[in-house]
Tab-separated table of C-alpha atoms in Angstrom:
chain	number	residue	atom	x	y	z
O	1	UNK	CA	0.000	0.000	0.000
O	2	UNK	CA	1.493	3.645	-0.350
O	3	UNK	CA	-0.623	6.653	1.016
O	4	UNK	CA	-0.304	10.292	0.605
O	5	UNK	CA	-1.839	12.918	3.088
O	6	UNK	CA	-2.153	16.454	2.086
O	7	UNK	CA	-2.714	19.633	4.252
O	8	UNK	CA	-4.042	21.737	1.672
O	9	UNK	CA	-5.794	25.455	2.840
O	10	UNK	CA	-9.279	25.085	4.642
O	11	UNK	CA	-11.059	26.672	2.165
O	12	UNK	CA	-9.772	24.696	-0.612
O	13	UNK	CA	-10.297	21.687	0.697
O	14	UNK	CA	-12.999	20.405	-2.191
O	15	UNK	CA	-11.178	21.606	-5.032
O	16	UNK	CA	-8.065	19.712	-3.646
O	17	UNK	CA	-10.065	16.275	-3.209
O	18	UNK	CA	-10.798	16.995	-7.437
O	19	UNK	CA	-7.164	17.293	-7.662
O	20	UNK	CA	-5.944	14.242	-6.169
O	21	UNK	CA	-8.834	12.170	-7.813
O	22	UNK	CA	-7.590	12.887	-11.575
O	23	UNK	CA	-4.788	10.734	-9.888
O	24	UNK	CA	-6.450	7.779	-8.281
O	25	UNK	CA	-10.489	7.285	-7.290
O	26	UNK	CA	-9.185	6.254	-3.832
O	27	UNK	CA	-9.611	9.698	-2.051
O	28	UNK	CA	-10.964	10.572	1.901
O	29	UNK	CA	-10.727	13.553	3.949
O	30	UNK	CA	-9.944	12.750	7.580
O	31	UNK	CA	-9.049	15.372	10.201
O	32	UNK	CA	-9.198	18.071	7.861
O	33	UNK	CA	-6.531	16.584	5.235
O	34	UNK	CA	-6.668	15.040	2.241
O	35	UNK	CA	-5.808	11.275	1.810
O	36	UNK	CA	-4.652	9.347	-1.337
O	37	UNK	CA	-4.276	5.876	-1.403
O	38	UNK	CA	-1.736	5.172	-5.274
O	39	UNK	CA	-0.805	2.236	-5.627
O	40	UNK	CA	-3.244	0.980	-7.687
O	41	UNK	CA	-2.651	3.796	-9.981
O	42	UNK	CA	1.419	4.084	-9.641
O	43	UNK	CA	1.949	2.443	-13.008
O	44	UNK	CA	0.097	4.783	-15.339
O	45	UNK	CA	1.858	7.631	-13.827
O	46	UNK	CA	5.102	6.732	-13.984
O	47	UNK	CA	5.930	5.776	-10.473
O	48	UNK	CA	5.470	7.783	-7.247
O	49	UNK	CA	7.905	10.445	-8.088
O	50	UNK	CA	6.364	11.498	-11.462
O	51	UNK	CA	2.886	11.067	-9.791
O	52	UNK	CA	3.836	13.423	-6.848
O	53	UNK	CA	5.592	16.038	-9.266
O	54	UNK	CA	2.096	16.130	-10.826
O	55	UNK	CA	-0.070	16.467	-7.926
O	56	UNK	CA	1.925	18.993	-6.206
O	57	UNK	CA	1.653	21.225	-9.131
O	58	UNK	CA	-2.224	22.069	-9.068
O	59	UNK	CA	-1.746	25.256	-10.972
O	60	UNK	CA	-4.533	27.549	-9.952
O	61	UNK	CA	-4.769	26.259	-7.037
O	62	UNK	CA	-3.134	27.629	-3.647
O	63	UNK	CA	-0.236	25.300	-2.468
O	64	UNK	CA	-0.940	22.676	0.250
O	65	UNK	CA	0.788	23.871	3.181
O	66	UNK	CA	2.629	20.289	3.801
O	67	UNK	CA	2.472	16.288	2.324
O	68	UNK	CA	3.670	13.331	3.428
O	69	UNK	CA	3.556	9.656	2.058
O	70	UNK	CA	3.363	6.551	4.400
O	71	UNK	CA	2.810	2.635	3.697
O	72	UNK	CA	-0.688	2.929	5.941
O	73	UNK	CA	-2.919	6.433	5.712
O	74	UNK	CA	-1.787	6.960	9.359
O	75	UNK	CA	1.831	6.670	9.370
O	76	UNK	CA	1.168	9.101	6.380
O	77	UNK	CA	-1.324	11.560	8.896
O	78	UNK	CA	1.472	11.194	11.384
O	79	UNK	CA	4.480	12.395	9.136
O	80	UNK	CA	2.242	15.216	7.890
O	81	UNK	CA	1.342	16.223	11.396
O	82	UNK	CA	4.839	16.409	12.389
O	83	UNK	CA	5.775	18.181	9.405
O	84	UNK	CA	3.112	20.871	10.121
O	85	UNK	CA	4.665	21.408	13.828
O	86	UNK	CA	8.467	21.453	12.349
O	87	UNK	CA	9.181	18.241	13.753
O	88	UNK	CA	11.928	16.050	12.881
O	89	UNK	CA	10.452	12.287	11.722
O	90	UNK	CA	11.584	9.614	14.044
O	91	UNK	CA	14.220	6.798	12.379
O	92	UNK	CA	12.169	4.289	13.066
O	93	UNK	CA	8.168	3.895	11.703
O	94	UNK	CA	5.910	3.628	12.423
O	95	UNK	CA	7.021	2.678	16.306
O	96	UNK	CA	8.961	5.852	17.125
O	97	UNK	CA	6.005	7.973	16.026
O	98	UNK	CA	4.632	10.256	18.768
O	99	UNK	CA	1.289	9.608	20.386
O	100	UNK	CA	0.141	12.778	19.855
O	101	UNK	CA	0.377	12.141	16.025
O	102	UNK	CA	-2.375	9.540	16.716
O	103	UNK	CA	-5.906	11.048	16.721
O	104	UNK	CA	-7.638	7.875	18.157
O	105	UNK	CA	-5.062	8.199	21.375
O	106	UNK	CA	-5.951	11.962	22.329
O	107	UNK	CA	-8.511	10.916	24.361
O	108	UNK	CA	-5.808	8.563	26.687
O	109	UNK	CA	-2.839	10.493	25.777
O	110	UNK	CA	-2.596	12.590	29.313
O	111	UNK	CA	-2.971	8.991	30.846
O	112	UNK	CA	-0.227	7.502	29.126
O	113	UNK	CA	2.070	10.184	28.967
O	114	UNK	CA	1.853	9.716	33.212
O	115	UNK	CA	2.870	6.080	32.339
O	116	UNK	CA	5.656	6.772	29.956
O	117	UNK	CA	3.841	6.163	26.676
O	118	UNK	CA	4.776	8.393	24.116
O	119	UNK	CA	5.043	6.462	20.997
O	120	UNK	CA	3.365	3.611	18.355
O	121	UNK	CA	5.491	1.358	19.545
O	122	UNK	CA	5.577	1.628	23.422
O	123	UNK	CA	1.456	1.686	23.467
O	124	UNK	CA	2.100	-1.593	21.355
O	125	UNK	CA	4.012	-2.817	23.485
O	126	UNK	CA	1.867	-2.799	26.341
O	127	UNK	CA	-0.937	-5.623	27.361
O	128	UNK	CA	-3.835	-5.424	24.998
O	129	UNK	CA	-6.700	-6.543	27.235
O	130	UNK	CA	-5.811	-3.348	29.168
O	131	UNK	CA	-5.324	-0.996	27.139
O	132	UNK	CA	-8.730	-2.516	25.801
O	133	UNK	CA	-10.645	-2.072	29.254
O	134	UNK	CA	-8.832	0.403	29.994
O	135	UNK	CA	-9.051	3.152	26.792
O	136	UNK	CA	-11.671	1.041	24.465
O	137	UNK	CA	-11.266	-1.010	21.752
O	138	UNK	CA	-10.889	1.772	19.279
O	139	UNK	CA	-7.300	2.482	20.300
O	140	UNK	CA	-6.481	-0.641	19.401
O	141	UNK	CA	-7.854	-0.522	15.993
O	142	UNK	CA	-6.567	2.614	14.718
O	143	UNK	CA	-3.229	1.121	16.437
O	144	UNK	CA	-3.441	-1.862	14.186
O	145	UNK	CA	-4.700	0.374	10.705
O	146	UNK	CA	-1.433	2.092	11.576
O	147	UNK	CA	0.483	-0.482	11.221
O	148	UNK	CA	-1.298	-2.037	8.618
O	149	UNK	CA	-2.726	-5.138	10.299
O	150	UNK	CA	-6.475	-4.145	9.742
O	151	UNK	CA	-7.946	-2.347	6.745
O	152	UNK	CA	-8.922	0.913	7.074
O	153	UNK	CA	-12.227	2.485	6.452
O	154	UNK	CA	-12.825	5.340	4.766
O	155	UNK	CA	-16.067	7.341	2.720
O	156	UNK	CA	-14.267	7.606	-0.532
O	157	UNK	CA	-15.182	11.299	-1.977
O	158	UNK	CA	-16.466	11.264	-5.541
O	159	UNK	CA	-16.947	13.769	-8.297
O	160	UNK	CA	-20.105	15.741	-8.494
O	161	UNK	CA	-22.040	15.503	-11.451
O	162	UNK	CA	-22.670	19.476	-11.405
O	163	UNK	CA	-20.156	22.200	-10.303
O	164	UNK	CA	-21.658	24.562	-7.957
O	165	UNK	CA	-20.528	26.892	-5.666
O	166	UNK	CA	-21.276	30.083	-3.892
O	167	UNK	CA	-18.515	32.421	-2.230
O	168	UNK	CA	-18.776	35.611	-0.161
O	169	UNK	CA	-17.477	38.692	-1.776
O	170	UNK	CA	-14.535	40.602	-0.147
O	171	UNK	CA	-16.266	43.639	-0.336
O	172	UNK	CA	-19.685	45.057	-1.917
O	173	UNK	CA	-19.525	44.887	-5.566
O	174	UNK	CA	-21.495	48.172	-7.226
O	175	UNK	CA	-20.015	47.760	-10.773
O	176	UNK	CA	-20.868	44.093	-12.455
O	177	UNK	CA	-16.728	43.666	-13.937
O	178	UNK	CA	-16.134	43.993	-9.890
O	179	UNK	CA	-17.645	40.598	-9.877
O	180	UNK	CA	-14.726	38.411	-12.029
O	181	UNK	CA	-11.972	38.863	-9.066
O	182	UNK	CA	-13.836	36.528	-6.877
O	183	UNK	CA	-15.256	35.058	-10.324
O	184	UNK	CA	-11.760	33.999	-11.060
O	185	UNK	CA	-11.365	31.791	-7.689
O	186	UNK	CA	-14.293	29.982	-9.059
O	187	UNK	CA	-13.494	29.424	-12.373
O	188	UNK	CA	-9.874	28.028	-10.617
O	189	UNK	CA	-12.242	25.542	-8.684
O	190	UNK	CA	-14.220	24.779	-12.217
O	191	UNK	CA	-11.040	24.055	-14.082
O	192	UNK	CA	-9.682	21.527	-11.477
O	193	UNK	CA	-13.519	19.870	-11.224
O	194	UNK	CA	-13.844	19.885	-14.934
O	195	UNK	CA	-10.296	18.306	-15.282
O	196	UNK	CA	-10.583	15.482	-12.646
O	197	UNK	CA	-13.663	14.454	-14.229
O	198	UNK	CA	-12.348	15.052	-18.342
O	199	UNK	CA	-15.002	16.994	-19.121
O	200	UNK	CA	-15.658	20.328	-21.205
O	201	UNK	CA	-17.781	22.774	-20.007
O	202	UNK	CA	-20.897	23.865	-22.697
O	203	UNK	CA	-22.974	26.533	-20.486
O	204	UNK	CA	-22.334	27.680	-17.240
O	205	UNK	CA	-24.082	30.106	-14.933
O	206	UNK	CA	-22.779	33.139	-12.974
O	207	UNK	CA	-25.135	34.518	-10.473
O	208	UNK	CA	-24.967	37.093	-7.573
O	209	UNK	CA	-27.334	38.118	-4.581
O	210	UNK	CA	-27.968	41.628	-4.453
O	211	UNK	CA	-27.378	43.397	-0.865
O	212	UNK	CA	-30.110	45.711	-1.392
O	213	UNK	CA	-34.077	44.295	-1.861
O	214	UNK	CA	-35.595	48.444	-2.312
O	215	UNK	CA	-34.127	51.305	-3.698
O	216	UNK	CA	-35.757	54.289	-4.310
O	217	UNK	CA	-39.236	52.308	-3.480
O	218	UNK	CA	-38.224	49.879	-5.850
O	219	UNK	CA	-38.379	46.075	-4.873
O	220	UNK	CA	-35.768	44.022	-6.310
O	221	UNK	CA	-35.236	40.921	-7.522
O	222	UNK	CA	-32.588	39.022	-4.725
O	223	UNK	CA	-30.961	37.308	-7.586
O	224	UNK	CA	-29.684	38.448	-10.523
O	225	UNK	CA	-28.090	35.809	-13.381
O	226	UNK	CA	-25.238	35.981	-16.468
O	227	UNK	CA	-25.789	32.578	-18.785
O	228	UNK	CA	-22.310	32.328	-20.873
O	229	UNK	CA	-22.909	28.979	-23.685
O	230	UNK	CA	-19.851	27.851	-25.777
O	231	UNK	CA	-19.541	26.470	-28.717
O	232	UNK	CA	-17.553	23.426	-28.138
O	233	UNK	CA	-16.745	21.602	-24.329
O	234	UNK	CA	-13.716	23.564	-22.958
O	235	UNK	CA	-11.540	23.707	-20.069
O	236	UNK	CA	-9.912	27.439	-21.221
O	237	UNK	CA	-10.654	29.130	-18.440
O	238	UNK	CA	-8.479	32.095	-19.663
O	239	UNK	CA	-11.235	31.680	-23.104
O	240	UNK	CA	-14.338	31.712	-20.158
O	241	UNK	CA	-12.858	34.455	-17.935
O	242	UNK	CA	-12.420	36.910	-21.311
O	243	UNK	CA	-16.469	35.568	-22.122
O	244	UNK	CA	-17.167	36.708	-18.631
O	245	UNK	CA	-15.882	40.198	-18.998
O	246	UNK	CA	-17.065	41.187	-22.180
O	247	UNK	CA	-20.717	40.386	-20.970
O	248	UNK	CA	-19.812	41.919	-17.720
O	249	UNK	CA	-19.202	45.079	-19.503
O	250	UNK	CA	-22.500	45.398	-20.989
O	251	UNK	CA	-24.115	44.865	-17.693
O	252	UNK	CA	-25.249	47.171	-14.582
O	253	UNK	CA	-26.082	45.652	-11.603
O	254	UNK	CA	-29.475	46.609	-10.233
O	255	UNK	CA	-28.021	46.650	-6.337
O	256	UNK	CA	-24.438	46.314	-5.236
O	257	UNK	CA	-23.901	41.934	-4.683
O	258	UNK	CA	-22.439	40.644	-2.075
O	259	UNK	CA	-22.513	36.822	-3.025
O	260	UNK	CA	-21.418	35.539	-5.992
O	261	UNK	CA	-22.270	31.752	-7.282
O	262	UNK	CA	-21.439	29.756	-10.355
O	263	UNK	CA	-22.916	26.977	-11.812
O	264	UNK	CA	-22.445	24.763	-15.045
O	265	UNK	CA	-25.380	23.743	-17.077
O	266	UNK	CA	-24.251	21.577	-19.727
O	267	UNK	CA	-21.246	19.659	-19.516
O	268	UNK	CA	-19.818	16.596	-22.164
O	269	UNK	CA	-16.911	14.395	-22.377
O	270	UNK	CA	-13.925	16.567	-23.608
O	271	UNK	CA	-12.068	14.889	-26.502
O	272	UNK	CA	-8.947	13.810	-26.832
O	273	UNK	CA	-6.791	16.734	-28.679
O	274	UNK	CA	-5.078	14.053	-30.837
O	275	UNK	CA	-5.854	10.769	-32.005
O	276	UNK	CA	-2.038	10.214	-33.473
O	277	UNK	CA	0.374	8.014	-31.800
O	278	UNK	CA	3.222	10.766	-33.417
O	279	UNK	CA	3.661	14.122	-32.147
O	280	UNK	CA	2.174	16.891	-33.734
O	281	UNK	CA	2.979	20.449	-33.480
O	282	UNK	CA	0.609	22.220	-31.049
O	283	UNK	CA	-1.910	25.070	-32.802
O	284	UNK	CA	-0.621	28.562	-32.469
O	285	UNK	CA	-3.494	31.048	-32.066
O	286	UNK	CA	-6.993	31.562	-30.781
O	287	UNK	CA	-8.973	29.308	-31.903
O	288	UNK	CA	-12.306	30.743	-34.255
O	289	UNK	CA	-15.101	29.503	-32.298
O	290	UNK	CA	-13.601	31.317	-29.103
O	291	UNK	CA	-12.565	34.959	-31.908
O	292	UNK	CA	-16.232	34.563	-32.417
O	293	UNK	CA	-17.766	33.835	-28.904
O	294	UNK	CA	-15.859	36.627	-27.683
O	295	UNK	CA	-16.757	39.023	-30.616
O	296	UNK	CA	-20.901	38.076	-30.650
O	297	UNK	CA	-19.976	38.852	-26.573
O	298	UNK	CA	-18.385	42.702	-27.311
O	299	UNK	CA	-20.603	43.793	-30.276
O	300	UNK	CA	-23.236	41.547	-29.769
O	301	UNK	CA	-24.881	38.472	-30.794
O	302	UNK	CA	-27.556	39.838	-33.934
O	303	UNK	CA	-23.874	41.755	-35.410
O	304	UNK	CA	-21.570	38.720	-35.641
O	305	UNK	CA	-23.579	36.809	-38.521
O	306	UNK	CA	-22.020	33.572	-40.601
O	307	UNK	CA	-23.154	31.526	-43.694
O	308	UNK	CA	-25.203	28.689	-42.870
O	309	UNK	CA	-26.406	26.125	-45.635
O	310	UNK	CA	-30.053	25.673	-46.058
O	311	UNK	CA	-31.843	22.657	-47.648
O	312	UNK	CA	-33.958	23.880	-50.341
O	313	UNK	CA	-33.990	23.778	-54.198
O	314	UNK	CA	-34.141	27.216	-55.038
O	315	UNK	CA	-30.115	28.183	-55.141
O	316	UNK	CA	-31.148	31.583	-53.333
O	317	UNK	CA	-32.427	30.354	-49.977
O	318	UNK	CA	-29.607	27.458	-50.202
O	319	UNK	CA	-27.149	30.111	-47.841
O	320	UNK	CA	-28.714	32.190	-44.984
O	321	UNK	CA	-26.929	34.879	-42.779
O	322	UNK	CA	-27.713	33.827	-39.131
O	323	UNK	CA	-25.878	34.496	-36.068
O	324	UNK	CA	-22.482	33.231	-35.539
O	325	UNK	CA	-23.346	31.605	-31.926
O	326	UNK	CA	-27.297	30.364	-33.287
O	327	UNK	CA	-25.381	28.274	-36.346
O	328	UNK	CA	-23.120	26.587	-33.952
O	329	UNK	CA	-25.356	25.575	-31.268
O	330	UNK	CA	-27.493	23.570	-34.375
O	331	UNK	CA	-25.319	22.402	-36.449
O	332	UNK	CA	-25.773	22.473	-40.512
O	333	UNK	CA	-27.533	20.126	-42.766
O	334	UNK	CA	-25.894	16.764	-43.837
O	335	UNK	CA	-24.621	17.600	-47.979
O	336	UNK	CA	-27.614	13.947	-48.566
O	337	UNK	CA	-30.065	16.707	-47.673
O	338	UNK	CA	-28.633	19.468	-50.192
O	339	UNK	CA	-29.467	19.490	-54.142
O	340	UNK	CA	-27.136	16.964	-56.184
O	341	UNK	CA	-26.071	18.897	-58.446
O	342	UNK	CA	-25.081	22.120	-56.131
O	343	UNK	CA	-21.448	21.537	-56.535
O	344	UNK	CA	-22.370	22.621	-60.619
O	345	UNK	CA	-23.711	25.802	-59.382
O	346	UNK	CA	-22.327	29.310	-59.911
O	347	UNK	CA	-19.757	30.366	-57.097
O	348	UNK	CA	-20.964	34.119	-57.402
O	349	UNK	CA	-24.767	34.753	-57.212
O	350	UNK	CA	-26.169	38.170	-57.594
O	351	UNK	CA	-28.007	39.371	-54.725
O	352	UNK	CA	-31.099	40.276	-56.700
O	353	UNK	CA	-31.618	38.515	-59.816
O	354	UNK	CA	-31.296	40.934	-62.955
O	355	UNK	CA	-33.799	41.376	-65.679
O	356	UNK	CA	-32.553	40.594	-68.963
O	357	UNK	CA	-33.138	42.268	-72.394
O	358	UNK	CA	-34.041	40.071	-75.005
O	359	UNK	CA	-33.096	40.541	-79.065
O	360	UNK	CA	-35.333	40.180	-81.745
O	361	UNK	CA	-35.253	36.604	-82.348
O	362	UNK	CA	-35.865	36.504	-78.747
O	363	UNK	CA	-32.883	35.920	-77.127
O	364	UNK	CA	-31.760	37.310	-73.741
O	365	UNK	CA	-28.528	39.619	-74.013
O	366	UNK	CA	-26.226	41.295	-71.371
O	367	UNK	CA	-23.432	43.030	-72.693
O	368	UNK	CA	-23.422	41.425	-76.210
O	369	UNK	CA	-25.185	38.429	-77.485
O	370	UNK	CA	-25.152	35.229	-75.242
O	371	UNK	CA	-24.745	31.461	-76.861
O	372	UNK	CA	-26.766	29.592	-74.844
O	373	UNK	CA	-25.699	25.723	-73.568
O	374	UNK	CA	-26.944	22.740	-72.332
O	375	UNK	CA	-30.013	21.932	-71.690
O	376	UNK	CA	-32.483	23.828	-69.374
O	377	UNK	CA	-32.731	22.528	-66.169
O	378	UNK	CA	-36.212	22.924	-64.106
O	379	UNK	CA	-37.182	24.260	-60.539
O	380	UNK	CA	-40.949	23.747	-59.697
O	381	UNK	CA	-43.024	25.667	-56.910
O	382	UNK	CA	-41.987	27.174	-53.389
O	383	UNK	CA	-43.283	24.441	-52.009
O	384	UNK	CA	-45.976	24.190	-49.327
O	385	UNK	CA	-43.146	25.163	-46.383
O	386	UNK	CA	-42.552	28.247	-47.525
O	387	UNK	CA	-45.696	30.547	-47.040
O	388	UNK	CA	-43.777	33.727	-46.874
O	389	UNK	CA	-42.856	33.377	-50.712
O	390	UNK	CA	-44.397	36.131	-52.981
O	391	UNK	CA	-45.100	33.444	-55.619
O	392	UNK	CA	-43.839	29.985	-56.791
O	393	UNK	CA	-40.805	29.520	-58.271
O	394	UNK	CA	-41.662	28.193	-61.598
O	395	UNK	CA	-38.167	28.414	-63.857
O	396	UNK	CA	-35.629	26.900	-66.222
O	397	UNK	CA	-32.425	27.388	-65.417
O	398	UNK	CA	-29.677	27.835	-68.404
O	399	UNK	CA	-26.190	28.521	-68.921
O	400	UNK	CA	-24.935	30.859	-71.106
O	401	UNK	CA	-21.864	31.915	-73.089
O	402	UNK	CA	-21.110	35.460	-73.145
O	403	UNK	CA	-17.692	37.181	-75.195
O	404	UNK	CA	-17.228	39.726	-72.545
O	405	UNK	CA	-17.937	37.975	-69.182
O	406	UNK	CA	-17.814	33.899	-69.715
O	407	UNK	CA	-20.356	31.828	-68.148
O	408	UNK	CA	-23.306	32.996	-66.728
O	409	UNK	CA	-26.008	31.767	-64.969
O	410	UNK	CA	-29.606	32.462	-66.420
O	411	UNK	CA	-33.028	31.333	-65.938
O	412	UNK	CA	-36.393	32.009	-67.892
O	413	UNK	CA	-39.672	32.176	-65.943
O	414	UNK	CA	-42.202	29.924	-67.853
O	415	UNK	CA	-45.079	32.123	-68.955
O	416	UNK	CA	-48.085	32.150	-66.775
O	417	UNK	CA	-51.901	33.542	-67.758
O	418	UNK	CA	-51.668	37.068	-69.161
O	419	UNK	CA	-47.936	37.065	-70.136
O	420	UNK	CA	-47.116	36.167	-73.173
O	421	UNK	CA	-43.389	35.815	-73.553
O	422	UNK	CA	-40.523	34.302	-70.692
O	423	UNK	CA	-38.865	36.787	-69.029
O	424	UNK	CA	-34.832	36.259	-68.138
O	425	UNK	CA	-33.117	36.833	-65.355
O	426	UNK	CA	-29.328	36.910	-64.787
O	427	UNK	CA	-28.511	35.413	-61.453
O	428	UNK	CA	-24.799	33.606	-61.392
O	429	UNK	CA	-21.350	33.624	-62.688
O	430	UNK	CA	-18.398	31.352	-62.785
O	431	UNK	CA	-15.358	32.142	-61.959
């Protein structure tokens, strides 16, 4: 067995257990510290040292004041206690530790000091029935987990399936970017949840209590709430804190806050970034779902637009302009659904079709005569989805020659009751 106990700070006690589980599910928090038990999980790491190199560098988290490893989890709460007081380890474990290292004996430990009891081994040494009438039986068997004749016990912590905490601001907030410096301790916390667990975080929620409920006459909501989606699972907190502030900036608190709490909504498995067994050179640069997160964010979402492809047969509703953080949340047709032949179309359509003059053999022209080619190909009707048309799309689409311009794109509305000639329109060119 191999153990490791860690004092981390009281108020990052949680975020620590998250920590150590990305290392080993075998976590427990017993007088205030934070146990591991490895060696079940020594091999994928790379041995104890790498492992400990690893979990002693928790990045945004504070430091744990002091760790120690033992072959039972109390030899290892023993070394760590002794390291806390500046105490030099005895040469011999676990039988020269002190008594007082032993939570069980602090009960009895007065007693046996008056005795001359002060270690593991000297209470050992001593008749058990005794010390069993004597101090109780549970003396005995937190003497025996220590020296790892018994098992020992412990509620393992696990992962919670939703991050969600709640601190106390330092001071009254009044101005809503006030709210990111304690907002940054959480998203710390949210990184090392969202890591222990490999996940990528899709929506979270930040939320603060205002101190005030009236003002002016006024009654106030108590709550107050900033929902921040993303377009892909991510554990960039630097990409969520920049999210924060630029909605942050747009916002005015309706009271100052004085508790701030955030939550995640939607969560998923965060893939792997490679699937190669080579190494590949990591991507330089922001990344263009986060360039256009933050951007909808600053300038807002309705003036950050992107093409999105549309299933229909008329080649002018086949692209529409929506907003850049609508198209990625639904995600664009499969090409089965689009026409067959759209890779044949035009690359450049006009934005309006353009009426075309005909000749006198009844021709359409633009610029010079046009030869046309192929033959015409036919789009029927707006179809019964699309109630908002003006009128059914009832054409024959052609290509054309022209001397000046190359190919164009025409088409020839068939003739309806009172018209008695096609008209042409110009609406594409190739490149």
């Amino acid at each position: 067995m191999a153990w490791i106990a860690l004092s981390p700070p009281e108020e990052q006690l949680q975020p620590w257990c998250w920590q150590a589980l990305r290392f080993t599910p075998r976590v427990a928090v017993d007088q205030g510290c934070v146990l591991l038990e490895v060696s079940g999980t020594l091999r994928l790491w790379g041995g104890l040292r790498a492992l400990l190199q690893q979990l002693l560098q928790p990045g945004a988290l504070q430091p744990c004041r002091a760790w120690a490893r033992g072959r039972t989890a109390l030899v290892a709460l023993a070394l760590l206690q002794l390291k806390i007081r500046d105490r030099q380890p005895p040469a011999q474990l676990p039988d020269g530790l002190p008594l007082d290292s032993l939570a069980a004996a602090a009960p009895a430990l007065a007693v046996l000091e008056r005795t001359g009891c002060r270690s593991f081994g000297e209470l050992r040494a001593l008749p058990r029935a005794g010390v069993a009438r004597r101090f109780g039986a549970a003396l005995l068997e937190a003497l025996d987990q220590a020296y790892g004749e018994r098992p020992a016990a412990y509620d393992w912590c696990l992962l919670p399936p939703v991050f969600d905490q709640n601190l106390e601001l330092p001071a009254i907030a009044t101005a809503a970017p006030e709210l990111l410096w304690t907002g940054q301790r959480l998203l710390d916390a949210l990184h090392t949840w969202l890591r222990a667990g490999q996940r990528g975080v899709l929506a979270l929620e930040l939320e603060w209590t205002h101190d005030l409920r009236r003002i002016d006459g006024r009654s106030l909501p108590r709550l107050d709430r900033l929902p921040i989606r993303t377009a892909r699972p991510t554990q960039d907190m630097a990409h969520l804190c920049r999210l924060l502030l630029e909605h942050l900036q747009h916002r005015s608190l309706a009271a100052p806050a004085n508790h701030l709490r955030l939550r995640t909504l939607e969560v998923a498995p965060l893939p792997g970034a490679s699937a190669s067994l080579l190494p590949e050179e990591r991507q330089q640069g922001e990344p263009l779902h986060a360039l256009v997160e933050r951007l909808a964010a600053r300038l807002g979402a309705d003036r950050v637009l992107v093409p999105r492809l549309v299933a229909d047969h008329r080649p002018e509703c086949m692209q529409r302009w929506v907003p850049a953080q609508e198209a990625q949340q639904g995600g664009a047709p499969a090409a089965e659904t689009l026409a067959p032949d759209a890779a044949l179309y035009p690359a450049w359509l006009l934005r309006e079709p353009l009426p075309l003059e005909m000749d006198r053999q009844g021709q359409p022209v633009f610029q010079g005569p046009l030869q046309l080619l192929a033959r015409p190909r036919r789009v029927d009707g707006a179809g019964w989805w699309d109630l908002d048309a003006a009128q059914p799309a009832m054409r024959d689409y052609r290509l054309a020659r022209s001397a000046k311009l190359g190919l164009l794109w025409l088409y020839s509305e068939r003739p309806h009751s009172g018209q008695a000639e096609p008209r042409w329109f110009l609406q594409g060119a190739y490149a």
